[in-house]
Amino acid sequence: MIELRTPREIEEMRPAGRFVAETLQAVREAARPGVNLLELDALAHRRIKERGAESCYIDYHPSFGASPFGKVICTSVNDAVLHGLPHDYTLADGDLLSIDFAVAVDGWVSDSAISFVVGESSSSGRAEADAKLIRTTEIALDAGIAAAQPGKKIGDISAAIAAVAREAGYSINTDFGGHGVGRTMHGDPHVPNDGRAGRGFPLRPGLVIAIEPWFLETTDEIYTDDDGWTLRSTDGSRGAHSEHTIAITADGPIVLTARD
Ligand code: MG
């Protein structure tokens, strides 16, 4: 079922979006060489407790999961791209890290993800390729948001994302994509990262969705790590992921998880 939110409800969703944005910023600042992924998870967990927010991940236990997720952020490093389960790993200079974070504040969920290179990687031979991959997910996200206008369709968002990926030379895996966001983290409609413009569910004012392009450098195939969660590229190439939760209004999209 697809639920539309009133302008007042969209206003009520803003604190969750702001908290998600601020926490991602804090985690990014803490993610330096020598820092363990478990420390980043603990930092986010502390912030959740202080804020009185509720993690969408910690008890998350879908049919494909071996057990509840047990952590509050996803940390996907290098060849990992989505659903990275934080584990005992110390970040190194030049690691490509994606952080995904979703919580409820006052009963409303927001969901956002960022990717960045840890440390001063400019000396690494990978710097240019990583920057392009990350930048492409950000440009695709911006293009998807720009397409999220009232009167358009979900397929317009999908087509805008896919056009950016193809232009940059990346292929697209549509197994995982964006989704409705509201009282829970994953609702209808599905927002695929590829599709046909003018098709799909109409974008009406009040629709709140997460848009989340993710690409791998040289493949579109993934496999699940032995931890039962982390999704990695089959060829070892790196991945990046950018996500915002947006509300469609009569005046256009509002990015609820916008960072300063
Ligand atoms: Mg997310």
XYZ file of C-alpha atoms and ligand atoms in Angstrom:
261
model
C 0.000 0.000 0.000
C 1.259 3.453 -0.857
C 0.548 6.145 1.730
C 0.576 9.858 1.050
C 1.535 12.275 3.822
C -0.114 15.574 4.591
C 2.011 18.743 4.593
C 1.833 18.652 8.384
C 3.087 15.049 8.504
C 5.964 15.984 6.190
C 6.889 18.732 8.650
C 6.800 16.101 11.424
C 9.267 13.983 9.416
C 11.907 16.716 9.296
C 13.549 16.015 12.697
C 14.299 12.406 11.723
C 15.849 13.581 8.466
C 17.946 16.175 10.246
C 19.145 13.663 12.838
C 20.117 11.150 10.146
C 22.021 13.850 8.242
C 23.882 15.072 11.339
C 24.788 11.548 12.421
C 26.135 10.634 8.983
C 28.237 13.791 9.111
C 29.563 12.853 12.565
C 30.376 9.303 11.462
C 32.127 10.615 8.373
C 34.283 12.956 10.443
C 35.204 10.085 12.784
C 36.042 7.656 9.956
C 39.797 8.190 9.798
C 42.617 5.697 9.177
C 43.114 3.594 12.319
C 39.463 3.775 13.373
C 37.539 0.510 13.689
C 34.126 0.004 12.069
C 32.794 -1.078 15.474
C 33.783 2.330 16.896
C 31.758 4.051 14.171
C 28.761 1.878 15.011
C 29.178 2.690 18.707
C 29.303 6.412 17.908
C 26.020 6.218 15.983
C 24.500 4.073 18.730
C 25.422 6.662 21.367
C 23.813 9.403 19.317
C 20.633 7.338 18.904
C 20.370 6.856 22.670
C 21.041 10.543 23.397
C 18.395 11.591 20.890
C 15.832 9.027 22.034
C 15.649 7.773 18.455
C 14.966 4.214 17.379
C 17.289 2.227 15.113
C 15.647 0.672 12.061
C 18.523 -1.798 11.708
C 19.341 -3.329 15.064
C 16.368 -5.691 15.205
C 15.959 -5.922 11.437
C 15.457 -9.565 10.531
C 14.102 -10.112 7.011
C 13.526 -13.576 5.590
C 16.971 -13.557 3.915
C 18.822 -12.632 7.121
C 20.377 -15.363 9.233
C 19.732 -13.398 12.448
C 18.818 -9.820 13.436
C 21.278 -7.243 12.066
C 22.432 -6.240 15.558
C 24.136 -2.964 14.577
C 22.838 0.560 13.874
C 24.784 1.514 10.728
C 25.791 -0.315 7.584
C 29.498 -0.030 6.831
C 30.449 -1.235 3.354
C 34.191 -1.070 2.584
C 35.810 -1.258 -0.871
C 34.281 -4.262 -2.733
C 31.303 -4.191 -0.325
C 28.530 -1.848 -1.450
C 25.312 -2.459 0.502
C 24.174 -3.857 3.873
C 27.732 -3.997 5.228
C 27.619 -5.499 8.714
C 30.054 -3.587 10.967
C 32.798 -5.952 12.105
C 36.254 -5.808 13.658
C 38.015 -3.986 10.826
C 40.366 -1.030 11.151
C 40.065 1.542 8.370
C 43.114 2.196 6.223
C 44.086 5.240 4.193
C 42.357 5.033 0.810
C 39.510 2.717 1.844
C 36.235 3.512 0.082
C 33.567 3.508 2.790
C 29.791 3.631 2.364
C 27.668 4.333 5.433
C 23.913 3.707 5.398
C 21.788 4.859 8.329
C 18.064 4.762 9.091
C 16.247 5.633 12.308
C 12.836 6.678 13.523
C 12.442 9.913 15.486
C 9.009 10.512 17.005
C 7.774 7.560 14.963
C 8.905 8.820 11.545
C 11.714 7.147 9.637
C 14.474 8.733 7.564
C 17.091 6.830 5.576
C 20.279 8.137 3.961
C 23.690 6.945 2.790
C 27.043 8.498 1.896
C 30.245 7.191 0.343
C 33.716 8.683 0.712
C 37.392 7.802 0.705
C 39.048 7.497 4.107
C 42.119 9.627 4.775
C 44.329 11.378 2.241
C 44.150 9.033 -0.668
C 45.402 11.475 -3.287
C 48.662 9.540 -3.543
C 46.862 6.271 -4.225
C 46.576 5.083 -7.812
C 42.889 4.519 -7.163
C 42.024 8.092 -6.199
C 40.657 9.185 -9.554
C 38.606 6.027 -10.146
C 37.134 6.161 -6.628
C 36.279 9.852 -6.911
C 34.506 9.238 -10.223
C 32.518 6.290 -8.840
C 31.414 8.209 -5.749
C 30.663 11.374 -7.712
C 28.560 9.401 -10.193
C 26.310 8.041 -7.432
C 25.914 11.616 -6.121
C 25.100 13.032 -9.554
C 22.654 10.168 -10.176
C 21.001 10.885 -6.823
C 20.694 14.587 -7.704
C 19.245 13.656 -11.114
C 16.748 11.291 -9.483
C 15.676 13.984 -7.017
C 15.353 16.567 -9.803
C 13.055 14.149 -11.655
C 10.870 13.639 -8.567
C 8.330 16.280 -9.522
C 4.582 16.074 -8.970
C 2.889 14.834 -12.130
C 5.827 12.659 -13.132
C 6.214 8.910 -12.536
C 8.566 6.617 -10.619
C 10.026 5.612 -13.992
C 11.203 9.184 -14.537
C 13.370 8.915 -11.417
C 14.668 5.491 -12.483
C 15.481 6.642 -16.015
C 17.297 9.746 -14.737
C 19.501 7.627 -12.435
C 20.272 5.064 -15.125
C 21.186 7.726 -17.694
C 23.858 9.119 -15.367
C 25.288 5.651 -14.677
C 25.466 4.702 -18.353
C 27.010 8.013 -19.337
C 29.777 7.320 -16.809
C 30.235 3.753 -18.078
C 28.729 1.821 -15.156
C 26.177 -0.956 -15.442
C 23.205 -1.161 -13.101
C 21.973 -3.888 -10.777
C 18.261 -3.512 -10.017
C 18.058 -6.140 -7.247
C 18.087 -3.357 -4.640
C 16.841 0.203 -4.993
C 14.828 2.959 -3.396
C 11.575 2.553 -1.495
C 8.743 4.262 0.277
C 9.590 5.642 3.740
C 7.179 6.487 6.528
C 6.399 4.814 9.829
C 8.667 1.954 8.701
C 11.895 1.837 6.706
C 10.756 -0.101 3.646
C 7.394 0.622 2.066
C 5.898 0.852 -1.388
C 6.595 1.997 -3.989
C 9.862 0.410 -5.088
C 12.127 2.966 -6.776
C 14.412 1.005 -9.135
C 17.727 2.441 -10.314
C 16.772 1.718 -13.925
C 13.468 2.009 -15.735
C 11.423 3.714 -18.404
C 10.525 7.377 -18.184
C 6.795 8.032 -17.978
C 6.042 4.595 -16.482
C 5.136 3.426 -13.018
C 3.408 4.895 -10.007
C 2.507 8.592 -10.282
C 4.506 11.000 -8.117
C 1.861 12.768 -6.076
C 2.365 15.411 -3.409
C 2.749 13.595 -0.090
C 4.769 10.693 -1.432
C 7.892 10.140 0.696
C 10.600 7.923 -0.778
C 14.249 7.027 -0.432
C 16.230 7.300 -3.665
C 19.482 5.332 -3.566
C 21.712 4.839 -6.594
C 24.621 2.433 -6.052
C 27.105 1.297 -8.652
C 30.078 -1.029 -8.917
C 33.104 -0.075 -10.958
C 33.324 -2.975 -13.404
C 30.405 -5.343 -12.814
C 26.732 -5.401 -11.888
C 26.941 -8.714 -10.030
C 26.988 -9.109 -6.262
C 27.169 -11.935 -3.745
C 26.420 -12.165 -0.027
C 29.395 -12.375 2.319
C 29.638 -15.247 4.828
C 28.347 -12.818 7.490
C 24.916 -13.249 5.874
C 24.453 -9.516 5.160
C 27.271 -7.680 3.399
C 26.839 -7.500 -0.378
C 30.079 -7.518 -2.366
C 30.985 -7.270 -6.030
C 31.743 -10.635 -7.634
C 34.858 -9.277 -9.362
C 36.309 -7.442 -6.363
C 35.740 -4.004 -7.884
C 34.728 -1.182 -5.597
C 31.217 0.112 -5.021
C 29.629 3.392 -3.942
C 26.161 4.337 -2.709
C 24.333 7.647 -2.169
C 20.866 7.973 -0.685
C 18.426 10.621 0.474
C 14.883 10.501 1.800
C 12.714 13.012 -0.038
C 9.146 14.245 0.184
C 7.315 15.209 -2.978
C 5.269 18.357 -2.541
C 3.174 20.480 -4.882
C 6.231 22.750 -5.154
C 8.654 19.913 -5.913
C 10.878 17.591 -3.874
C 12.137 18.391 -0.352
C 15.317 16.556 0.691
C 14.578 15.572 4.288
C 18.101 14.208 4.891
C 19.987 17.149 3.345
C 23.401 17.733 4.958
C 24.879 21.193 5.589
Mg 19.424 3.402 3.446
